[in-house]
PDB file of C-alpha atoms in Angstrom:
ATOM      1  CA  ASP A  13      13.403 -92.758  16.391  1.00 66.00           C
ATOM      2  CA  ALA A  14      15.474 -95.743  15.758  1.00 82.00           C
ATOM      3  CA  GLY A  15      18.312 -92.521  17.741  1.00 94.00           C
ATOM      4  CA  VAL A  16      21.834 -92.165  16.419  1.00 96.00           C
ATOM      5  CA  ILE A  17      22.912 -94.882  14.013  1.00 97.00           C
ATOM      6  CA  GLN A  18      26.928 -95.691  13.992  1.00 97.00           C
ATOM      7  CA  SER A  19      28.303 -98.175  11.437  1.00 97.00           C
ATOM      8  CA  PRO A  20      30.461-100.618  11.683  1.00 97.00           C
ATOM      9  CA  ARG A  21      30.226-101.144  15.758  1.00 97.00           C
ATOM     10  CA  HIS A  22      33.826-102.829  16.019  1.00 97.00           C
ATOM     11  CA  GLU A  23      36.525-102.036  13.268  1.00 97.00           C
ATOM     12  CA  VAL A  24      40.018-103.574  13.609  1.00 98.00           C
ATOM     13  CA  THR A  25      42.097-103.103  11.029  1.00 97.00           C
ATOM     14  CA  GLU A  26      46.492-102.112  10.538  1.00 97.00           C
ATOM     15  CA  MET A  27      47.717 -99.085  10.557  1.00 97.00           C
ATOM     16  CA  GLY A  28      47.886 -97.371   7.318  1.00 97.00           C
ATOM     17  CA  GLN A  29      44.626 -98.345   6.010  1.00 97.00           C
ATOM     18  CA  GLU A  30      41.786 -96.244   5.116  1.00 97.00           C
ATOM     19  CA  VAL A  31      38.725 -95.976   7.582  1.00 98.00           C
ATOM     20  CA  THR A  32      36.111 -94.611   7.339  1.00 98.00           C
ATOM     21  CA  LEU A  33      33.421 -94.496  10.016  1.00 98.00           C
ATOM     22  CA  ARG A  34      29.785 -93.815   9.469  1.00 98.00           C
ATOM     23  CA  CYS A  35      27.160 -91.520  11.102  1.00 98.00           C
ATOM     24  CA  LYS A  36      23.662 -90.686  10.460  1.00 98.00           C
ATOM     25  CA  PRO A  37      21.853 -88.944  13.176  1.00 97.00           C
ATOM     26  CA  ILE A  38      17.926 -88.583  14.347  1.00 95.00           C
ATOM     27  CA  SER A  39      15.750 -87.184  11.526  1.00 95.00           C
ATOM     28  CA  GLY A  40      15.197 -83.366  11.773  1.00 92.00           C
ATOM     29  CA  HIS A  41      18.306 -82.596  13.459  1.00 93.00           C
ATOM     30  CA  ASP A  42      20.202 -79.398  12.705  1.00 91.00           C
ATOM     31  CA  TYR A  43      23.716 -80.074  14.228  1.00 91.00           C
ATOM     32  CA  LEU A  44      26.061 -83.154  13.710  1.00 93.00           C
ATOM     33  CA  PHE A  45      28.522 -83.493  15.914  1.00 93.00           C
ATOM     34  CA  TRP A  46      32.365 -85.885  16.380  1.00 96.00           C
ATOM     35  CA  TYR A  47      33.548 -87.010  19.126  1.00 95.00           C
ATOM     36  CA  ARG A  48      36.767 -88.993  20.014  1.00 96.00           C
ATOM     37  CA  GLN A  49      36.782 -90.803  23.730  1.00 95.00           C
ATOM     38  CA  THR A  50      40.143 -92.145  24.959  1.00 94.00           C
ATOM     39  CA  MET A  51      41.683 -93.059  28.353  1.00 89.00           C
ATOM     40  CA  MET A  52      43.636 -90.508  28.034  1.00 88.00           C
ATOM     41  CA  ARG A  53      42.332 -88.324  26.921  1.00 87.00           C
ATOM     42  CA  GLY A  54      38.544 -88.488  27.073  1.00 88.00           C
ATOM     43  CA  LEU A  55      35.858 -87.943  25.403  1.00 90.00           C
ATOM     44  CA  GLU A  56      37.401 -85.022  22.923  1.00 90.00           C
ATOM     45  CA  LEU A  57      35.164 -83.094  19.897  1.00 91.00           C
ATOM     46  CA  LEU A  58      36.697 -83.798  16.614  1.00 94.00           C
ATOM     47  CA  ILE A  59      34.243 -81.525  14.303  1.00 94.00           C
ATOM     48  CA  TYR A  60      30.920 -80.436  14.577  1.00 92.00           C
ATOM     49  CA  PHE A  61      27.936 -79.087  11.569  1.00 93.00           C
ATOM     50  CA  ASN A  62      25.331 -77.602  11.298  1.00 91.00           C
ATOM     51  CA  ASN A  63      22.933 -77.709   8.438  1.00 92.00           C
ATOM     52  CA  ASN A  64      25.222 -80.046   6.690  1.00 94.00           C
ATOM     53  CA  VAL A  65      28.002 -77.571   7.265  1.00 94.00           C
ATOM     54  CA  PRO A  66      31.339 -77.554   8.719  1.00 94.00           C
ATOM     55  CA  ILE A  67      31.472 -74.899  11.375  1.00 90.00           C
ATOM     56  CA  ASP A  68      34.198 -76.288  13.883  1.00 88.00           C
ATOM     57  CA  ASP A  69      37.174 -78.423  12.508  1.00 92.00           C
ATOM     58  CA  SER A  70      40.451 -77.502  15.893  1.00 89.00           C
ATOM     59  CA  GLY A  71      39.408 -80.368  17.288  1.00 90.00           C
ATOM     60  CA  MET A  72      40.397 -83.053  14.434  1.00 94.00           C
ATOM     61  CA  PRO A  73      43.695 -83.938  15.384  1.00 88.00           C
ATOM     62  CA  GLU A  74      45.832 -83.879  12.067  1.00 86.00           C
ATOM     63  CA  ASP A  75      45.619 -84.198   8.164  1.00 91.00           C
ATOM     64  CA  ARG A  76      45.337 -87.957   8.623  1.00 96.00           C
ATOM     65  CA  PHE A  77      41.986 -87.179   9.658  1.00 97.00           C
ATOM     66  CA  SER A  78      38.526 -85.410   7.584  1.00 97.00           C
ATOM     67  CA  ALA A  79      34.674 -85.588   7.856  1.00 98.00           C
ATOM     68  CA  LYS A  80      32.258 -84.888   5.442  1.00 97.00           C
ATOM     69  CA  MET A  81      28.045 -83.755   5.719  1.00 97.00           C
ATOM     70  CA  PRO A  82      26.414 -84.981   2.008  1.00 97.00           C
ATOM     71  CA  ASN A  83      23.831 -84.720   3.282  1.00 95.00           C
ATOM     72  CA  ALA A  84      20.842 -84.496   5.761  1.00 95.00           C
ATOM     73  CA  SER A  85      21.682 -88.179   6.988  1.00 95.00           C
ATOM     74  CA  PHE A  86      24.586 -88.916   6.596  1.00 96.00           C
ATOM     75  CA  SER A  87      27.821 -88.301   8.242  1.00 98.00           C
ATOM     76  CA  THR A  88      31.174 -89.648   7.400  1.00 98.00           C
ATOM     77  CA  LEU A  89      34.945 -89.321   9.377  1.00 98.00           C
ATOM     78  CA  LYS A  90      37.506 -90.648   7.468  1.00 98.00           C
ATOM     79  CA  ILE A  91      41.589 -91.396   8.442  1.00 97.00           C
ATOM     80  CA  GLN A  92      44.313 -92.280   5.960  1.00 97.00           C
ATOM     81  CA  PRO A  93      46.821 -93.529   6.129  1.00 96.00           C
ATOM     82  CA  SER A  94      44.982 -94.388   9.824  1.00 97.00           C
ATOM     83  CA  GLU A  95      47.806 -94.756  12.742  1.00 96.00           C
ATOM     84  CA  PRO A  96      48.121 -97.193  16.580  1.00 97.00           C
ATOM     85  CA  ARG A  97      47.842 -93.990  18.257  1.00 96.00           C
ATOM     86  CA  ASP A  98      44.327 -93.420  16.615  1.00 97.00           C
ATOM     87  CA  SER A  99      42.655 -97.072  18.193  1.00 97.00           C
ATOM     88  CA  ALA A 100      39.711 -95.470  20.434  1.00 97.00           C
ATOM     89  CA  VAL A 101      36.227 -94.608  20.931  1.00 97.00           C
ATOM     90  CA  TYR A 102      34.894 -92.578  17.855  1.00 98.00           C
ATOM     91  CA  PHE A 103      31.111 -90.990  19.007  1.00 97.00           C
ATOM     92  CA  CYS A 104      27.821 -89.237  16.475  1.00 97.00           C
ATOM     93  CA  ALA A 105      25.781 -87.444  18.722  1.00 94.00           C
ATOM     94  CA  SER A 106      22.969 -84.971  17.227  1.00 94.00           C
ATOM     95  CA  SER A 107      21.605 -81.526  18.268  1.00 90.00           C
ATOM     96  CA  PRO A 108      18.480 -79.925  17.616  1.00 87.00           C
ATOM     97  CA  THR A 109      18.851 -76.381  16.243  1.00 73.00           C
ATOM     98  CA  ARG A 110      18.356 -74.422  19.777  1.00 64.00           C
ATOM     99  CA  PRO A 111      21.304 -73.810  21.600  1.00 55.00           C
ATOM    100  CA  GLY A 112      21.855 -74.782  25.488  1.00 58.00           C
ATOM    101  CA  VAL A 113      19.194 -78.745  24.655  1.00 74.00           C
ATOM    102  CA  GLU A 114      20.795 -81.655  24.643  1.00 84.00           C
ATOM    103  CA  GLN A 115      23.199 -83.347  22.201  1.00 89.00           C
ATOM    104  CA  PHE A 116      21.707 -87.434  21.628  1.00 92.00           C
ATOM    105  CA  PHE A 117      24.941 -90.414  20.941  1.00 94.00           C
ATOM    106  CA  GLY A 118      24.876 -93.436  18.976  1.00 96.00           C
ATOM    107  CA  PRO A 119      26.381 -96.141  20.186  1.00 95.00           C
ATOM    108  CA  GLY A 120      30.341 -95.261  19.140  1.00 97.00           C
ATOM    109  CA  THR A 121      32.447 -96.983  16.389  1.00 98.00           C
ATOM    110  CA  ARG A 122      35.457 -99.241  18.171  1.00 97.00           C
ATOM    111  CA  LEU A 123      38.673 -98.809  16.902  1.00 98.00           C
ATOM    112  CA  THR A 124      41.445-100.533  16.964  1.00 98.00           C
ATOM    113  CA  VAL A 125      44.264-100.384  14.688  1.00 98.00           C
ATOM    114  CA  LEU A 126      47.181-102.771  14.471  1.00 97.00           C
TER     115      LEU A 126
ATOM    116  CA  ASP B  16      35.700 -72.951  26.957  1.00 53.00           C
ATOM    117  CA  ALA B  17      34.583 -72.343  30.940  1.00 59.00           C
ATOM    118  CA  LYS B  18      36.511 -75.720  33.017  1.00 83.00           C
ATOM    119  CA  THR B  19      34.326 -77.919  35.200  1.00 90.00           C
ATOM    120  CA  THR B  20      36.047 -79.285  38.594  1.00 92.00           C
ATOM    121  CA  GLN B  21      35.313 -82.720  38.860  1.00 95.00           C
ATOM    122  CA  PRO B  22      35.788 -84.949  42.224  1.00 96.00           C
ATOM    123  CA  ASN B  23      36.933 -88.369  40.476  1.00 95.00           C
ATOM    124  CA  SER B  24      35.258 -90.392  42.217  1.00 97.00           C
ATOM    125  CA  MET B  25      32.853 -91.248  44.591  1.00 97.00           C
ATOM    126  CA  GLU B  26      30.654 -94.700  46.024  1.00 97.00           C
ATOM    127  CA  SER B  27      27.257 -94.615  47.588  1.00 96.00           C
ATOM    128  CA  ASN B  28      25.538 -96.815  48.793  1.00 96.00           C
ATOM    129  CA  GLU B  29      22.327 -98.423  46.810  1.00 96.00           C
ATOM    130  CA  GLU B  30      18.662 -96.487  47.578  1.00 95.00           C
ATOM    131  CA  GLU B  31      21.115 -93.623  49.485  1.00 96.00           C
ATOM    132  CA  PRO B  32      21.192 -90.271  48.763  1.00 95.00           C
ATOM    133  CA  VAL B  33      24.270 -89.348  45.810  1.00 97.00           C
ATOM    134  CA  HIS B  34      25.540 -85.642  45.931  1.00 97.00           C
ATOM    135  CA  LEU B  35      28.048 -84.650  43.053  1.00 97.00           C
ATOM    136  CA  PRO B  36      29.262 -82.058  42.685  1.00 97.00           C
ATOM    137  CA  CYS B  37      31.522 -79.317  39.949  1.00 96.00           C
ATOM    138  CA  ASN B  38      32.570 -76.069  40.044  1.00 95.00           C
ATOM    139  CA  HIS B  39      32.259 -73.685  37.396  1.00 92.00           C
ATOM    140  CA  SER B  40      33.309 -70.582  39.148  1.00 91.00           C
ATOM    141  CA  THR B  41      34.285 -69.057  35.549  1.00 87.00           C
ATOM    142  CA  ILE B  42      31.228 -69.399  34.561  1.00 89.00           C
ATOM    143  CA  SER B  43      29.327 -66.557  32.181  1.00 85.00           C
ATOM    144  CA  GLY B  44      25.900 -65.340  32.272  1.00 84.00           C
ATOM    145  CA  THR B  45      24.993 -67.729  29.538  1.00 81.00           C
ATOM    146  CA  ASP B  46      26.367 -70.604  29.987  1.00 86.00           C
ATOM    147  CA  TYR B  47      23.774 -73.249  30.655  1.00 88.00           C
ATOM    148  CA  ILE B  48      25.036 -76.757  32.953  1.00 91.00           C
ATOM    149  CA  HIS B  49      24.722 -80.142  31.265  1.00 92.00           C
ATOM    150  CA  TRP B  50      24.773 -83.815  32.768  1.00 94.00           C
ATOM    151  CA  TYR B  51      25.942 -86.015  31.245  1.00 95.00           C
ATOM    152  CA  ARG B  52      25.985 -89.307  32.399  1.00 96.00           C
ATOM    153  CA  GLN B  53      28.517 -92.110  30.310  1.00 96.00           C
ATOM    154  CA  LEU B  54      27.362 -96.684  31.485  1.00 94.00           C
ATOM    155  CA  PRO B  55      29.901 -98.367  30.731  1.00 90.00           C
ATOM    156  CA  SER B  56      30.378 -99.236  27.153  1.00 89.00           C
ATOM    157  CA  GLN B  57      28.392 -96.604  26.446  1.00 92.00           C
ATOM    158  CA  GLY B  58      28.208 -93.801  24.926  1.00 94.00           C
ATOM    159  CA  PRO B  59      26.449 -90.733  26.964  1.00 94.00           C
ATOM    160  CA  GLU B  60      23.570 -89.374  28.295  1.00 94.00           C
ATOM    161  CA  TYR B  61      21.693 -86.309  28.232  1.00 92.00           C
ATOM    162  CA  VAL B  62      20.981 -86.102  32.655  1.00 95.00           C
ATOM    163  CA  ILE B  63      20.163 -82.046  33.159  1.00 94.00           C
ATOM    164  CA  HIS B  64      20.345 -78.785  31.942  1.00 91.00           C
ATOM    165  CA  GLY B  65      20.416 -75.943  34.071  1.00 91.00           C
ATOM    166  CA  LEU B  66      20.694 -72.174  33.204  1.00 90.00           C
ATOM    167  CA  THR B  67      20.024 -70.210  36.483  1.00 91.00           C
ATOM    168  CA  SER B  68      16.987 -72.415  39.052  1.00 90.00           C
ATOM    169  CA  ASN B  69      16.703 -75.133  40.542  1.00 92.00           C
ATOM    170  CA  VAL B  70      15.452 -78.202  37.991  1.00 93.00           C
ATOM    171  CA  ASN B  71      14.630 -81.475  37.980  1.00 94.00           C
ATOM    172  CA  ASN B  72      13.351 -84.743  35.972  1.00 92.00           C
ATOM    173  CA  ARG B  73      12.299 -88.568  36.043  1.00 90.00           C
ATOM    174  CA  MET B  74      16.498 -88.949  36.654  1.00 89.00           C
ATOM    175  CA  ALA B  75      17.766 -86.118  38.415  1.00 95.00           C
ATOM    176  CA  SER B  76      17.177 -82.725  39.904  1.00 97.00           C
ATOM    177  CA  LEU B  77      19.582 -80.269  39.673  1.00 97.00           C
ATOM    178  CA  ALA B  78      20.923 -77.102  42.194  1.00 97.00           C
ATOM    179  CA  ILE B  79      22.410 -74.055  40.958  1.00 96.00           C
ATOM    180  CA  ALA B  80      24.231 -71.881  43.510  1.00 95.00           C
ATOM    181  CA  GLU B  81      23.143 -68.176  43.685  1.00 94.00           C
ATOM    182  CA  ASP B  82      25.911 -67.004  41.863  1.00 94.00           C
ATOM    183  CA  ARG B  83      26.138 -69.349  39.334  1.00 94.00           C
ATOM    184  CA  LYS B  84      29.344 -70.876  40.135  1.00 94.00           C
ATOM    185  CA  SER B  85      28.738 -74.632  41.107  1.00 95.00           C
ATOM    186  CA  SER B  86      26.148 -76.590  40.837  1.00 96.00           C
ATOM    187  CA  THR B  87      25.323 -80.462  42.122  1.00 97.00           C
ATOM    188  CA  LEU B  88      23.810 -83.685  40.866  1.00 97.00           C
ATOM    189  CA  ILE B  89      20.977 -85.376  43.412  1.00 97.00           C
ATOM    190  CA  LEU B  90      20.674 -88.443  42.455  1.00 97.00           C
ATOM    191  CA  HIS B  91      17.599 -88.890  44.597  1.00 94.00           C
ATOM    192  CA  ARG B  92      17.839 -92.623  45.099  1.00 95.00           C
ATOM    193  CA  ALA B  93      20.413 -94.050  44.167  1.00 95.00           C
ATOM    194  CA  THR B  94      20.119 -98.262  42.707  1.00 96.00           C
ATOM    195  CA  LEU B  95      23.189 -99.990  40.692  1.00 96.00           C
ATOM    196  CA  ARG B  96      22.379 -98.537  37.352  1.00 94.00           C
ATOM    197  CA  ASP B  97      23.187 -95.590  38.741  1.00 96.00           C
ATOM    198  CA  ALA B  98      27.145 -96.792  38.575  1.00 97.00           C
ATOM    199  CA  ALA B  99      28.725 -94.874  35.320  1.00 97.00           C
ATOM    200  CA  VAL B 100      30.876 -91.417  35.140  1.00 96.00           C
ATOM    201  CA  TYR B 101      29.294 -88.596  34.892  1.00 97.00           C
ATOM    202  CA  TYR B 102      30.054 -85.288  33.510  1.00 95.00           C
ATOM    203  CA  CYS B 103      29.189 -81.779  34.930  1.00 94.00           C
ATOM    204  CA  ILE B 104      29.629 -79.248  31.318  1.00 90.00           C
ATOM    205  CA  LEU B 105      29.026 -76.680  30.375  1.00 87.00           C
ATOM    206  CA  ASN B 106      27.440 -75.265  27.107  1.00 78.00           C
ATOM    207  CA  PRO B 107      27.567 -71.924  25.640  1.00 69.00           C
ATOM    208  CA  ALA B 108      24.638 -70.387  23.963  1.00 58.00           C
ATOM    209  CA  GLY B 109      25.830 -72.211  21.105  1.00 58.00           C
ATOM    210  CA  ASN B 110      26.184 -76.301  20.461  1.00 59.00           C
ATOM    211  CA  GLN B 111      29.648 -77.172  21.479  1.00 70.00           C
ATOM    212  CA  PHE B 112      30.337 -80.066  24.133  1.00 75.00           C
ATOM    213  CA  TYR B 113      33.207 -80.747  25.656  1.00 77.00           C
ATOM    214  CA  PHE B 114      33.768 -82.525  28.406  1.00 82.00           C
ATOM    215  CA  GLY B 115      36.060 -83.189  31.042  1.00 82.00           C
ATOM    216  CA  THR B 116      37.396 -85.995  32.922  1.00 84.00           C
ATOM    217  CA  GLY B 117      34.096 -86.828  35.436  1.00 93.00           C
ATOM    218  CA  THR B 118      33.175 -88.796  37.897  1.00 97.00           C
ATOM    219  CA  SER B 119      32.791 -92.164  38.861  1.00 97.00           C
ATOM    220  CA  LEU B 120      30.188 -92.740  40.540  1.00 97.00           C
ATOM    221  CA  THR B 121      29.810 -96.901  42.795  1.00 97.00           C
ATOM    222  CA  VAL B 122      26.728 -97.337  43.518  1.00 97.00           C
ATOM    223  CA  ILE B 123      27.424-100.546  46.987  1.00 96.00           C
ATOM    224  CA  PRO B 124      24.711-103.397  46.899  1.00 95.00           C
TER     225      PRO B 124
END
């Protein structure tokens, strides 16, 4: 299995532009998570899905952020418009159904907003 | 979400055991204790988890206090590749993880 796949690995954009981050979870995993990591705030859970349905989006910082999971093998995190304070590493993770099991993280997307 | 407390940093000599402590005094009966680590420029990776009993796997051991208010991750022989930030996380009977600041482990050759 290739693991969790994220694209792009690096993204540099200018303030005000739309940014779309992509994630392909491990096949058969029913849960998908989006995290953001910064030096100031560490690793933060933004949103997670179960069977393609958003369950908890309380970590999404504001309306500029949106996430979708149109099918079991694909999710997007969109920022529109982007701001310099959105610069961070964004991780996607997936896990199987049962509680208390491990999450598998992707390599992350490093976003820089100028 | 339940809180964990870990030292900000620790050092260990190569090939010596490392004991990474974690306090979680507000743990509830259904909270699993997870440990993840994050190597430089990588995503977090699973190390070990447990509920009540001590656990061993190929990477590490997890010692859980009898009252479950604390736990210790044990790396039996630290290598340079073990240098990472180690996160202790309480996971309710669900799937959300809330990462704290973790312990940055430095391994000295």
